[in-house]
Amino acid sequence: MSSTTLRGRDFFTWLDFTRDEIEAMLDTAHDLKRKFIRREPHRVLDGQTLHMLFYNSSLRTRNSFEAGMTQLGGHAHFLQPGAVYTPALKGEEVAYSTERISDVARVLAEMGDAIAIRIYGKPTGWLYGKGDLIIREFAKWSKVPVINMEDDMYHPCQALADVMTMQEKLGHNLQGKKFVMSWAYSGSVAKPLAVPQSAVISAAMMGMDVTLAHPEGLDLDPKILQATQDLAKKNGGAFKISHDMDESFKDAHIVYPKAWTVQPTDGSGIMDEAKAKSVFEANKHWICTQEKMALTNDAYYMHCLPADRDMEVTEEVIDGPNSIIIEEAANRLHAQKGMMALLMG
Ligand code: CP
């Protein structure tokens, strides 16, 4: 695949890309990782600037983009709403400290080569879809690519790192391998849907045998479920939903147990915190234990991190021999370098 097909494109979700285009990003990521390990120079974005706007906290995303841009010969600026003027949608300007997104996007685009944004949850009033809308508003005005560093619907960079890690562990061709995205209990209901939604999309695109497991009341976005079903069919994989964690773990090659919150169903888009708390507290037994791991086909344990230990997963599993969480986090660096090299190069 020629990189020219990807140059200048935004990166909101895998759903905007063909499998060939995603494979090109992954192949580039593996190649750049080999160069990184051998200490071979790979300054393919020499002198370029990535502007990063973080409305939420981050360890992995911020540091992997910053280190990645340095290694590619460029630089990443860290911008925090509140420290810069807070980018606002039309009608949202409420104070001297806000600035219209149309102006922020156009100004940053004049000074750099891409804009990356993280926004979900509290800064959006837990209004499902608003983070994604804000990122797309940036893209409407920016003449340089806009990269989603996690919004309330998608975390496409995490998905790239996850698939890259699975390829390293299970082989490049993931066709038919059983991937289980499972809900797991957390003491906090402030858990976006972006990671599980991107995980099922990406595993289905790679032709995996995908099971989504969760208690009743924790359904993902129906649009994402339909897209996952379509991708599984198109790519020779499978997709099913289970409400039984033990049953879903049987014969799995990969398990990815993680909390996510209740999808709003009343049309308001706003998370119902009381309902979420009630569903969470009724399902404390959804924890990834060694007993559950024993049901699998010697599966690898994955998590995007940060994990809620002793709630989502026992220490024995997360620190055990089948846990690949550190490789997964490390691959954020390489996966995003592969994506940026093609979109910005
Ligand atoms: N997985 C992930 O996105 O980590 P951070 O929140 O630390 O960026």
Short mmCIF file of N, CA and C in Angstrom, two decimals, residues 97-194:
data_model
loop_
_atom_site.label_atom_id
_atom_site.label_comp_id
_atom_site.label_asym_id
_atom_site.label_seq_id
_atom_site.Cartn_x
_atom_site.Cartn_y
_atom_site.Cartn_z
N SER A 97 -11.79 32.81 29.42
CA SER A 97 -10.79 31.75 29.29
C SER A 97 -11.17 30.68 28.27
N THR A 98 -12.27 30.87 27.53
CA THR A 98 -12.59 29.92 26.46
C THR A 98 -12.30 30.55 25.10
N GLU A 99 -12.12 29.68 24.10
CA GLU A 99 -11.89 30.15 22.74
C GLU A 99 -12.55 29.18 21.77
N ARG A 100 -13.20 29.71 20.75
CA ARG A 100 -13.95 28.88 19.81
C ARG A 100 -13.04 27.85 19.13
N ILE A 101 -13.49 26.60 19.03
CA ILE A 101 -12.69 25.53 18.43
C ILE A 101 -12.27 25.90 17.01
N SER A 102 -13.13 26.55 16.26
CA SER A 102 -12.79 26.90 14.88
C SER A 102 -11.52 27.74 14.84
N ASP A 103 -11.35 28.63 15.82
CA ASP A 103 -10.16 29.48 15.86
C ASP A 103 -8.94 28.70 16.37
N VAL A 104 -9.15 27.92 17.44
CA VAL A 104 -8.03 27.13 18.00
C VAL A 104 -7.47 26.20 16.93
N ALA A 105 -8.36 25.49 16.25
CA ALA A 105 -7.92 24.49 15.25
C ALA A 105 -7.17 25.16 14.11
N ARG A 106 -7.70 26.28 13.62
CA ARG A 106 -7.04 26.93 12.48
C ARG A 106 -5.69 27.51 12.87
N VAL A 107 -5.58 28.05 14.09
CA VAL A 107 -4.30 28.62 14.54
C VAL A 107 -3.26 27.52 14.71
N LEU A 108 -3.64 26.44 15.43
CA LEU A 108 -2.67 25.35 15.65
C LEU A 108 -2.23 24.72 14.33
N ALA A 109 -3.17 24.62 13.39
CA ALA A 109 -2.84 24.00 12.09
C ALA A 109 -1.82 24.83 11.33
N GLU A 110 -1.80 26.15 11.56
CA GLU A 110 -0.80 27.01 10.91
C GLU A 110 0.59 26.80 11.49
N MET A 111 0.65 26.28 12.72
CA MET A 111 1.94 26.21 13.43
C MET A 111 2.49 24.80 13.54
N GLY A 112 1.76 23.81 13.07
CA GLY A 112 2.22 22.43 13.24
C GLY A 112 1.67 21.52 12.17
N ASP A 113 1.86 20.22 12.37
CA ASP A 113 1.59 19.24 11.33
C ASP A 113 0.48 18.27 11.67
N ALA A 114 0.03 18.26 12.91
CA ALA A 114 -1.13 17.45 13.32
C ALA A 114 -1.60 17.94 14.69
N ILE A 115 -2.87 17.68 14.98
CA ILE A 115 -3.46 18.03 16.28
C ILE A 115 -4.04 16.75 16.88
N ALA A 116 -3.66 16.43 18.11
CA ALA A 116 -4.16 15.23 18.78
C ALA A 116 -4.95 15.67 20.01
N ILE A 117 -6.09 15.00 20.24
CA ILE A 117 -7.01 15.44 21.31
C ILE A 117 -7.50 14.24 22.11
N ARG A 118 -7.55 14.43 23.43
CA ARG A 118 -8.21 13.46 24.33
C ARG A 118 -9.35 14.18 25.04
N ILE A 119 -10.55 13.67 24.89
CA ILE A 119 -11.68 14.26 25.62
C ILE A 119 -12.82 13.25 25.79
N TYR A 120 -13.16 12.99 27.04
CA TYR A 120 -14.29 12.12 27.37
C TYR A 120 -14.72 12.42 28.80
N GLY A 121 -15.88 11.93 29.17
CA GLY A 121 -16.28 11.95 30.58
C GLY A 121 -16.55 13.32 31.15
N LYS A 122 -15.92 13.61 32.28
CA LYS A 122 -16.24 14.81 33.06
C LYS A 122 -16.20 16.11 32.24
N PRO A 123 -15.17 16.34 31.42
CA PRO A 123 -15.15 17.60 30.65
C PRO A 123 -16.31 17.73 29.66
N THR A 124 -17.01 16.64 29.38
CA THR A 124 -18.17 16.70 28.49
C THR A 124 -19.48 16.59 29.27
N GLY A 125 -19.41 16.60 30.61
CA GLY A 125 -20.60 16.39 31.43
C GLY A 125 -21.13 14.97 31.30
N TRP A 126 -20.24 14.02 30.95
CA TRP A 126 -20.62 12.62 30.72
C TRP A 126 -21.74 12.51 29.70
N LEU A 127 -21.70 13.39 28.71
CA LEU A 127 -22.68 13.36 27.62
C LEU A 127 -22.10 12.50 26.50
N TYR A 128 -22.62 11.27 26.35
CA TYR A 128 -22.04 10.32 25.41
C TYR A 128 -22.06 10.87 23.98
N GLY A 129 -20.91 10.85 23.33
CA GLY A 129 -20.79 11.32 21.95
C GLY A 129 -20.26 12.73 21.84
N LYS A 130 -20.29 13.49 22.95
CA LYS A 130 -19.86 14.89 22.84
C LYS A 130 -18.35 15.00 22.60
N GLY A 131 -17.58 14.11 23.23
CA GLY A 131 -16.13 14.14 23.01
C GLY A 131 -15.81 13.89 21.55
N ASP A 132 -16.48 12.89 20.97
CA ASP A 132 -16.26 12.57 19.56
C ASP A 132 -16.67 13.75 18.68
N LEU A 133 -17.76 14.40 19.04
CA LEU A 133 -18.23 15.58 18.29
C LEU A 133 -17.18 16.70 18.33
N ILE A 134 -16.59 16.91 19.49
CA ILE A 134 -15.59 17.97 19.65
C ILE A 134 -14.36 17.68 18.78
N ILE A 135 -13.92 16.42 18.78
CA ILE A 135 -12.75 16.07 17.96
C ILE A 135 -13.07 16.29 16.48
N ARG A 136 -14.27 15.91 16.07
CA ARG A 136 -14.66 16.10 14.66
C ARG A 136 -14.81 17.59 14.32
N GLU A 137 -15.18 18.40 15.32
CA GLU A 137 -15.25 19.85 15.09
C GLU A 137 -13.84 20.42 14.84
N PHE A 138 -12.86 19.94 15.60
CA PHE A 138 -11.48 20.35 15.33
C PHE A 138 -11.11 20.00 13.89
N ALA A 139 -11.44 18.78 13.48
CA ALA A 139 -11.05 18.31 12.15
C ALA A 139 -11.74 19.13 11.05
N LYS A 140 -12.95 19.58 11.34
CA LYS A 140 -13.68 20.39 10.34
C LYS A 140 -12.89 21.66 10.00
N TRP A 141 -12.17 22.19 10.98
CA TRP A 141 -11.48 23.46 10.77
C TRP A 141 -9.99 23.32 10.53
N SER A 142 -9.43 22.15 10.86
CA SER A 142 -7.98 21.98 10.75
C SER A 142 -7.59 21.52 9.35
N LYS A 143 -6.52 22.10 8.83
CA LYS A 143 -6.03 21.63 7.53
C LYS A 143 -4.97 20.56 7.70
N VAL A 144 -4.62 20.23 8.95
CA VAL A 144 -3.68 19.14 9.20
C VAL A 144 -4.45 18.00 9.89
N PRO A 145 -3.91 16.76 9.87
CA PRO A 145 -4.66 15.64 10.46
C PRO A 145 -4.99 15.86 11.93
N VAL A 146 -6.17 15.37 12.31
CA VAL A 146 -6.59 15.38 13.72
C VAL A 146 -6.62 13.92 14.20
N ILE A 147 -5.98 13.68 15.34
CA ILE A 147 -5.83 12.32 15.88
C ILE A 147 -6.62 12.22 17.18
N ASN A 148 -7.42 11.17 17.28
CA ASN A 148 -8.20 10.90 18.50
C ASN A 148 -7.31 10.16 19.50
N MET A 149 -7.00 10.81 20.60
CA MET A 149 -6.18 10.17 21.65
C MET A 149 -7.07 9.53 22.72
N GLU A 150 -8.31 9.37 22.47
CA GLU A 150 -9.40 8.74 23.23
C GLU A 150 -10.51 9.76 23.45
N ASP A 151 -11.65 9.40 22.90
CA ASP A 151 -12.86 10.17 23.21
C ASP A 151 -13.86 9.24 23.88
N ASP A 152 -15.12 9.64 23.92
CA ASP A 152 -16.10 8.83 24.65
C ASP A 152 -16.59 7.63 23.85
N MET A 153 -16.23 7.55 22.56
CA MET A 153 -16.67 6.43 21.73
C MET A 153 -15.53 5.51 21.31
N TYR A 154 -14.38 6.09 21.03
CA TYR A 154 -13.29 5.33 20.43
C TYR A 154 -11.93 5.64 21.06
N HIS A 155 -11.07 4.61 21.07
CA HIS A 155 -9.65 4.80 21.44
C HIS A 155 -8.82 4.06 20.38
N PRO A 156 -8.75 4.64 19.17
CA PRO A 156 -8.14 3.91 18.04
C PRO A 156 -6.65 3.65 18.22
N CYS A 157 -5.97 4.50 18.98
CA CYS A 157 -4.52 4.29 19.20
C CYS A 157 -4.30 3.09 20.11
N GLN A 158 -5.14 2.95 21.13
CA GLN A 158 -5.05 1.78 22.01
C GLN A 158 -5.30 0.51 21.19
N ALA A 159 -6.27 0.56 20.29
CA ALA A 159 -6.59 -0.62 19.47
C ALA A 159 -5.40 -1.01 18.59
N LEU A 160 -4.70 -0.02 18.04
CA LEU A 160 -3.51 -0.34 17.22
C LEU A 160 -2.46 -1.06 18.06
N ALA A 161 -2.21 -0.54 19.26
CA ALA A 161 -1.21 -1.17 20.14
C ALA A 161 -1.66 -2.56 20.57
N ASP A 162 -2.95 -2.72 20.81
CA ASP A 162 -3.48 -4.02 21.24
C ASP A 162 -3.30 -5.07 20.15
N VAL A 163 -3.65 -4.70 18.92
CA VAL A 163 -3.52 -5.67 17.82
C VAL A 163 -2.04 -5.96 17.54
N MET A 164 -1.22 -4.93 17.59
CA MET A 164 0.23 -5.13 17.39
C MET A 164 0.77 -6.14 18.42
N THR A 165 0.33 -5.99 19.67
CA THR A 165 0.80 -6.88 20.75
C THR A 165 0.30 -8.30 20.53
N MET A 166 -0.96 -8.42 20.11
CA MET A 166 -1.49 -9.77 19.84
C MET A 166 -0.74 -10.42 18.69
N GLN A 167 -0.38 -9.63 17.67
CA GLN A 167 0.39 -10.19 16.54
C GLN A 167 1.75 -10.70 17.02
N GLU A 168 2.37 -9.96 17.93
CA GLU A 168 3.67 -10.41 18.46
C GLU A 168 3.54 -11.72 19.23
N LYS A 169 2.42 -11.88 19.93
CA LYS A 169 2.27 -13.05 20.80
C LYS A 169 1.68 -14.26 20.07
N LEU A 170 0.75 -14.00 19.14
CA LEU A 170 0.00 -15.11 18.51
C LEU A 170 0.34 -15.32 17.04
N GLY A 171 1.18 -14.44 16.50
CA GLY A 171 1.50 -14.51 15.07
C GLY A 171 0.75 -13.42 14.33
N HIS A 172 1.31 -13.04 13.17
CA HIS A 172 0.77 -11.91 12.42
C HIS A 172 -0.70 -12.13 12.05
N ASN A 173 -1.03 -13.37 11.66
CA ASN A 173 -2.40 -13.67 11.24
C ASN A 173 -3.24 -14.06 12.46
N LEU A 174 -4.15 -13.20 12.85
CA LEU A 174 -4.97 -13.44 14.04
C LEU A 174 -6.29 -14.13 13.72
N GLN A 175 -6.47 -14.46 12.44
CA GLN A 175 -7.71 -15.07 11.97
C GLN A 175 -8.12 -16.25 12.87
N GLY A 176 -9.34 -16.21 13.38
CA GLY A 176 -9.89 -17.35 14.12
C GLY A 176 -9.46 -17.46 15.57
N LYS A 177 -8.50 -16.64 16.00
CA LYS A 177 -8.10 -16.69 17.42
C LYS A 177 -9.24 -16.10 18.27
N LYS A 178 -9.48 -16.71 19.43
CA LYS A 178 -10.61 -16.26 20.25
C LYS A 178 -10.22 -15.08 21.14
N PHE A 179 -10.91 -13.98 20.94
CA PHE A 179 -10.67 -12.72 21.65
C PHE A 179 -11.89 -12.42 22.52
N VAL A 180 -11.68 -12.28 23.83
CA VAL A 180 -12.80 -12.00 24.73
C VAL A 180 -12.64 -10.61 25.36
N MET A 181 -13.54 -9.72 24.98
CA MET A 181 -13.62 -8.41 25.63
C MET A 181 -14.69 -8.55 26.70
N SER A 182 -14.26 -8.54 27.96
CA SER A 182 -15.21 -8.77 29.05
C SER A 182 -15.32 -7.54 29.95
N TRP A 183 -16.51 -7.25 30.39
CA TRP A 183 -16.68 -6.26 31.44
C TRP A 183 -16.09 -6.83 32.72
N ALA A 184 -15.59 -5.97 33.60
CA ALA A 184 -15.12 -6.39 34.92
C ALA A 184 -15.48 -5.28 35.90
N TYR A 185 -15.65 -5.65 37.14
CA TYR A 185 -16.11 -4.71 38.17
C TYR A 185 -15.05 -3.65 38.50
N SER A 186 -15.53 -2.45 38.80
CA SER A 186 -14.67 -1.40 39.34
C SER A 186 -15.45 -0.65 40.41
N GLY A 187 -14.76 -0.07 41.38
CA GLY A 187 -15.40 0.75 42.40
C GLY A 187 -15.82 2.10 41.87
N SER A 188 -15.38 2.44 40.65
CA SER A 188 -15.76 3.71 40.02
C SER A 188 -16.60 3.43 38.78
N VAL A 189 -17.70 4.19 38.62
CA VAL A 189 -18.51 4.03 37.40
C VAL A 189 -18.07 5.00 36.30
N ALA A 190 -17.08 5.83 36.61
CA ALA A 190 -16.61 6.83 35.63
C ALA A 190 -15.67 6.16 34.62
N LYS A 191 -16.21 5.26 33.85
CA LYS A 191 -15.40 4.44 32.94
C LYS A 191 -15.96 4.54 31.53
N PRO A 192 -15.25 5.22 30.62
CA PRO A 192 -15.77 5.38 29.26
C PRO A 192 -15.86 4.07 28.49
N LEU A 193 -16.59 4.13 27.36
CA LEU A 193 -16.82 2.93 26.54
C LEU A 193 -15.80 2.80 25.41
N ALA A 194 -14.89 3.75 25.32
CA ALA A 194 -14.01 3.83 24.15
C ALA A 194 -13.15 2.58 23.96
#
